[in-house]
Short mmCIF file of N, CA and C in Angstrom, two decimals:
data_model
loop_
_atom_site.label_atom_id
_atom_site.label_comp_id
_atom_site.label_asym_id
_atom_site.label_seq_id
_atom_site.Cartn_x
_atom_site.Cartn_y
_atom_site.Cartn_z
N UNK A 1 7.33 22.71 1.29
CA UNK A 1 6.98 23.14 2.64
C UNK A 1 5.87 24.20 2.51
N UNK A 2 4.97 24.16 3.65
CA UNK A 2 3.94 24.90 3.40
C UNK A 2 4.34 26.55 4.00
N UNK A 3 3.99 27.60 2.75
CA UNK A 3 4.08 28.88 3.58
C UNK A 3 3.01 29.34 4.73
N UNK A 4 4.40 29.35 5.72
CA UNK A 4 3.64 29.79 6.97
C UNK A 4 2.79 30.54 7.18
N UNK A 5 3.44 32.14 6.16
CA UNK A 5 2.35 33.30 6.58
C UNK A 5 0.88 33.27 6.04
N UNK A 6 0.56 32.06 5.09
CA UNK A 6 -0.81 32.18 4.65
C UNK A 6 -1.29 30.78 4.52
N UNK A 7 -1.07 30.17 5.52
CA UNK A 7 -1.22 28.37 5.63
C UNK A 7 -2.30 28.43 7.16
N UNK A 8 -3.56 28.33 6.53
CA UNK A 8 -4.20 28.32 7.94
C UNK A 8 -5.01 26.94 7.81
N UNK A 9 -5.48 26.39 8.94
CA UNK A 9 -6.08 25.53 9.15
C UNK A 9 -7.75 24.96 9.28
N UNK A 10 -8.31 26.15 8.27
CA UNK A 10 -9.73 25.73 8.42
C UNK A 10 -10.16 24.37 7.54
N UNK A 11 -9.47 23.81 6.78
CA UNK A 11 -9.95 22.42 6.01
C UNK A 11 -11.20 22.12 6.65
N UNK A 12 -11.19 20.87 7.09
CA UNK A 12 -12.53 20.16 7.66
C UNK A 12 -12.37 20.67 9.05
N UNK A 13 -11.77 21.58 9.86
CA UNK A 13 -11.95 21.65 11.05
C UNK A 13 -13.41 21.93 12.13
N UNK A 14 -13.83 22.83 11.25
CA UNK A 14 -15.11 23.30 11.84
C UNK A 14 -16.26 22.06 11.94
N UNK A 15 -15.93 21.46 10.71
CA UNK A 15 -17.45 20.14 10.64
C UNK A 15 -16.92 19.04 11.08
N UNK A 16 -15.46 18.77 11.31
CA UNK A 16 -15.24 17.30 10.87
C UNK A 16 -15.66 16.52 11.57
N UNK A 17 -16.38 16.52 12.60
CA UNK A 17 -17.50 15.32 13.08
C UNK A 17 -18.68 15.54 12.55
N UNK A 18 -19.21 16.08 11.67
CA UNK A 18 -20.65 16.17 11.12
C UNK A 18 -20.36 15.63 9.69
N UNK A 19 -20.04 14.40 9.84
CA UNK A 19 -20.42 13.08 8.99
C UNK A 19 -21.70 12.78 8.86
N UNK A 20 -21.89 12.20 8.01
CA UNK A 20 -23.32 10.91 7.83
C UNK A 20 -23.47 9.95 7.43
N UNK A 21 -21.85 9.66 7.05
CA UNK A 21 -21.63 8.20 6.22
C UNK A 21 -20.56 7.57 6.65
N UNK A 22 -20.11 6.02 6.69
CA UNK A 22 -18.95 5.71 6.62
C UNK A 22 -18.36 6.09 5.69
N UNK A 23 -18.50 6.30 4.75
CA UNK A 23 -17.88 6.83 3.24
C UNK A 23 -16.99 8.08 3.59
N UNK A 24 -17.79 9.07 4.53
CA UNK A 24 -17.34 10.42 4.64
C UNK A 24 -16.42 10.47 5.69
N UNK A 25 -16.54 9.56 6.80
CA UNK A 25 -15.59 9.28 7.52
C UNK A 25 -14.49 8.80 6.56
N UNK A 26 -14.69 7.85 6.09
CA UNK A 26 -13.75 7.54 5.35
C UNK A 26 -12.80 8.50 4.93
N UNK A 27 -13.25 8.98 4.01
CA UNK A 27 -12.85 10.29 3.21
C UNK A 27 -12.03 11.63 4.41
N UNK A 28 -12.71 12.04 4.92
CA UNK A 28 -12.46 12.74 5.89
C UNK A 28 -10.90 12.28 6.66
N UNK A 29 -10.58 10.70 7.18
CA UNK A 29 -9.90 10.13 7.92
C UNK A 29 -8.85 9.65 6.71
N UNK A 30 -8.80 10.00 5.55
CA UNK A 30 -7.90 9.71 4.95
C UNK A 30 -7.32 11.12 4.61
N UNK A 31 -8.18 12.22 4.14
CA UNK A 31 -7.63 13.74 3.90
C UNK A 31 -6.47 14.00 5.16
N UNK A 32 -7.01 13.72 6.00
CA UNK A 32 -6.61 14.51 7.54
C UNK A 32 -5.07 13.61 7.57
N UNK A 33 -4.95 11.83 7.39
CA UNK A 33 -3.91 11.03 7.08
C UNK A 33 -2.69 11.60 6.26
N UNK A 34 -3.12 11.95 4.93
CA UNK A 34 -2.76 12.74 3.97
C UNK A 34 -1.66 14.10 4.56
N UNK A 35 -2.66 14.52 5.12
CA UNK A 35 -2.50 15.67 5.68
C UNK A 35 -1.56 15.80 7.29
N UNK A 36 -1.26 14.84 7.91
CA UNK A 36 -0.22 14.69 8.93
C UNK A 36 0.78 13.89 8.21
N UNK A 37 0.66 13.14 7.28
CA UNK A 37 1.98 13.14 6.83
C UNK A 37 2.62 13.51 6.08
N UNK A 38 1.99 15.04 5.48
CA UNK A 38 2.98 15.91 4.53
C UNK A 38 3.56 17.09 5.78
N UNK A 39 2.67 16.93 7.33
CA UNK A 39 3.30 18.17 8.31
C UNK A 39 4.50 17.05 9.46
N UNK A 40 4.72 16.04 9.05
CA UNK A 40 5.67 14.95 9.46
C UNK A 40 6.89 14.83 8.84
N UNK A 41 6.82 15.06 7.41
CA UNK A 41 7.89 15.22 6.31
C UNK A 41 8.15 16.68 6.63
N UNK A 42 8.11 17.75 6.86
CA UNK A 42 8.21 18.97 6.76
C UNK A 42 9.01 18.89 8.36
N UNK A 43 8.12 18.88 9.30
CA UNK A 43 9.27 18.37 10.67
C UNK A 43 10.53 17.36 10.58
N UNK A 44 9.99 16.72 9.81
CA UNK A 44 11.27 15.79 9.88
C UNK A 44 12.52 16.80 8.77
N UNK A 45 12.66 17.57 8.04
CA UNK A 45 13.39 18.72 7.21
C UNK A 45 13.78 19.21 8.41
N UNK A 46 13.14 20.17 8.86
CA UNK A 46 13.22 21.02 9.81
C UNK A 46 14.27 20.02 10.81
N UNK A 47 14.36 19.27 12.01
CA UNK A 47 14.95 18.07 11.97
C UNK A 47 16.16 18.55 12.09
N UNK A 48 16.29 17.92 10.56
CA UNK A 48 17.57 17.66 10.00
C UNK A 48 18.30 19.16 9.72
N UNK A 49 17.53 20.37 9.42
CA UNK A 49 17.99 21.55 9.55
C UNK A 49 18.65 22.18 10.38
N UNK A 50 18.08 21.91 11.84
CA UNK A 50 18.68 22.26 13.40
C UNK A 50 19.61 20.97 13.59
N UNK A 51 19.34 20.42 13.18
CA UNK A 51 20.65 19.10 13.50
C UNK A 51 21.95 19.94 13.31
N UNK A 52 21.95 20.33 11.58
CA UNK A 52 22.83 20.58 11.26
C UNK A 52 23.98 22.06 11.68
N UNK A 53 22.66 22.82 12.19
CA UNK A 53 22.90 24.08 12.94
C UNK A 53 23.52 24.40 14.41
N UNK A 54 23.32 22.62 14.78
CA UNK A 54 24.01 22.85 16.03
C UNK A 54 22.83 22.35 17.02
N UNK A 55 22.27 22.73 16.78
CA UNK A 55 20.75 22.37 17.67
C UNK A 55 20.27 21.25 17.90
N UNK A 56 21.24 20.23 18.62
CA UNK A 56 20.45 18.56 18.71
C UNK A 56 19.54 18.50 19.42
N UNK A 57 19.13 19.34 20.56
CA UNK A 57 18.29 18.93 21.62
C UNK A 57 16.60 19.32 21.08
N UNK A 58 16.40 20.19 20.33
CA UNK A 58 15.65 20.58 19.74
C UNK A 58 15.38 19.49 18.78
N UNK A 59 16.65 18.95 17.67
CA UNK A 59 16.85 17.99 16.83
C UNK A 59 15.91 16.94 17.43
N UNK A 60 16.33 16.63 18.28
CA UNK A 60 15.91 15.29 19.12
C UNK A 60 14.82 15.11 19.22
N UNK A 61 14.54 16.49 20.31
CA UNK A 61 12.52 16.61 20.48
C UNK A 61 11.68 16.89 19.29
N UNK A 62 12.11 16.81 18.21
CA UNK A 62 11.13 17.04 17.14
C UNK A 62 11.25 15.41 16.40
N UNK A 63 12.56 15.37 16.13
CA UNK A 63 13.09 13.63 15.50
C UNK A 63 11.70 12.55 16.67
N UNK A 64 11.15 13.22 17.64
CA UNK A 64 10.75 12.22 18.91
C UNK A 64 9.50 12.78 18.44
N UNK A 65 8.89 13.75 18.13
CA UNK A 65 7.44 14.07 17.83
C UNK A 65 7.23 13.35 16.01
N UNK A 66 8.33 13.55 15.68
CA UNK A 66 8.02 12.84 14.25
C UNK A 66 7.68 11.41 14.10
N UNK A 67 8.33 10.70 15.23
CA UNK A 67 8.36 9.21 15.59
C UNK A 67 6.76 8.90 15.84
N UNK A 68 6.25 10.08 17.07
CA UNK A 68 4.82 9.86 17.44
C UNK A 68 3.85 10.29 16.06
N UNK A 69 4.06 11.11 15.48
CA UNK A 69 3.24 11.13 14.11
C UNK A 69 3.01 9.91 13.46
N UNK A 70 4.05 9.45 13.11
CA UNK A 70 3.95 8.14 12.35
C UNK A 70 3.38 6.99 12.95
N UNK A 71 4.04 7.10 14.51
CA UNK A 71 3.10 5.85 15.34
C UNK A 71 1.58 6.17 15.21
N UNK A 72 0.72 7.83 15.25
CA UNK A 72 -0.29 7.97 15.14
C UNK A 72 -0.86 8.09 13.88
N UNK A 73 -0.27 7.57 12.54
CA UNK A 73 -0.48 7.38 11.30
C UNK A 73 -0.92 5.87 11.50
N UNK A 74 0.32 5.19 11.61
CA UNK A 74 0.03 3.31 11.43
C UNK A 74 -1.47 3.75 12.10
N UNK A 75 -2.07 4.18 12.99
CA UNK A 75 -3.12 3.67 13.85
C UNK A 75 -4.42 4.00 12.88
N UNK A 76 -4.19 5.58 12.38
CA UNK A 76 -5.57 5.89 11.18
C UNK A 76 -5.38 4.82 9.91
N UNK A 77 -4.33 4.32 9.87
CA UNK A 77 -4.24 3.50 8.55
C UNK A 77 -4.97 2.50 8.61
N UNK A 78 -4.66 1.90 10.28
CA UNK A 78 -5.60 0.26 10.62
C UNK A 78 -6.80 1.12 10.11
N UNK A 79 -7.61 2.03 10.85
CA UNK A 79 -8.66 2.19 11.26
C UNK A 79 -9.52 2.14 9.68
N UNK A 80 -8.62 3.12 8.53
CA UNK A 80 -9.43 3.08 7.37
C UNK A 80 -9.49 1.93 6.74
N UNK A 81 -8.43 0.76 7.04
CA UNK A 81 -8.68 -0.64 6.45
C UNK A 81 -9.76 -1.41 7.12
N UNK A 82 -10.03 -1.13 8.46
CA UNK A 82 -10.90 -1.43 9.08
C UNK A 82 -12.42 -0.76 8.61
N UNK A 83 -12.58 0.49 8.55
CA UNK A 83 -13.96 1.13 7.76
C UNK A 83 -14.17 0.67 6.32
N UNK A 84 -12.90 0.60 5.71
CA UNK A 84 -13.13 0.03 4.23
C UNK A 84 -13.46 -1.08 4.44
N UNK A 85 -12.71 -2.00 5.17
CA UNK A 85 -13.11 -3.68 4.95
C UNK A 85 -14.75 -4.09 5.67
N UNK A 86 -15.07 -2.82 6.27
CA UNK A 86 -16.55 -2.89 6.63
C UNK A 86 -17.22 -2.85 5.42
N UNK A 87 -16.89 -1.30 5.19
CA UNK A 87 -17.91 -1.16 4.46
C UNK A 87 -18.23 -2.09 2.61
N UNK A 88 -16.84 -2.96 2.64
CA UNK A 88 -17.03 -4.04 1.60
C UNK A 88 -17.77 -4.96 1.70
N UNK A 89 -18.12 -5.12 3.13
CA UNK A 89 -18.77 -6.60 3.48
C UNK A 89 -20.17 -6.28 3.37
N UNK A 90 -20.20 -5.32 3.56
CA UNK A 90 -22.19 -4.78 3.47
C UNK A 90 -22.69 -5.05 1.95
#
């Protein structure tokens, strides 16, 4: 799990539309992939933590944001098979 008190979020935030390549998109759209599903695994802990604490309703609404992570994973996954299988055909 990532420590909170010194886990900040500048990665690619500042540029990440100042691409110039499919390549970098690429790259870029797979880091960021990478990167929502190690903060998906960490909610989904957490989860199971308040589950156990008593806390289902909380349980629930996060178990329900973890669901939408992953639905918004499958979608970057098409997309990089889709940029890769472009950029093979060129």
């Amino acid at each position: 799990m990532h420590d909170l008190s010194s886990h900040t979020h500048e990665h690619f935030h500042e540029n990440i539309t100042a691409f110039d390549s499919p390549q970098q998109a690429i790259a870029i759209i797979t880091y960021m992939l990478e990167h929502n599903k190690s903060h998906a695994e960490e909610l989904h802990e957490i989860c199971h933590k308040l589950e156990a604490s008593g806390q289902n309703e909380a349980a629930f609404l996060i178990d329900d944001a973890v669901s939408s992570f992953r639905d918004g994973n499958a979608l970057l996954e098409l997309a990089l098979k889709n940029l890769k299988k472009t950029e093979e055909e060129k």
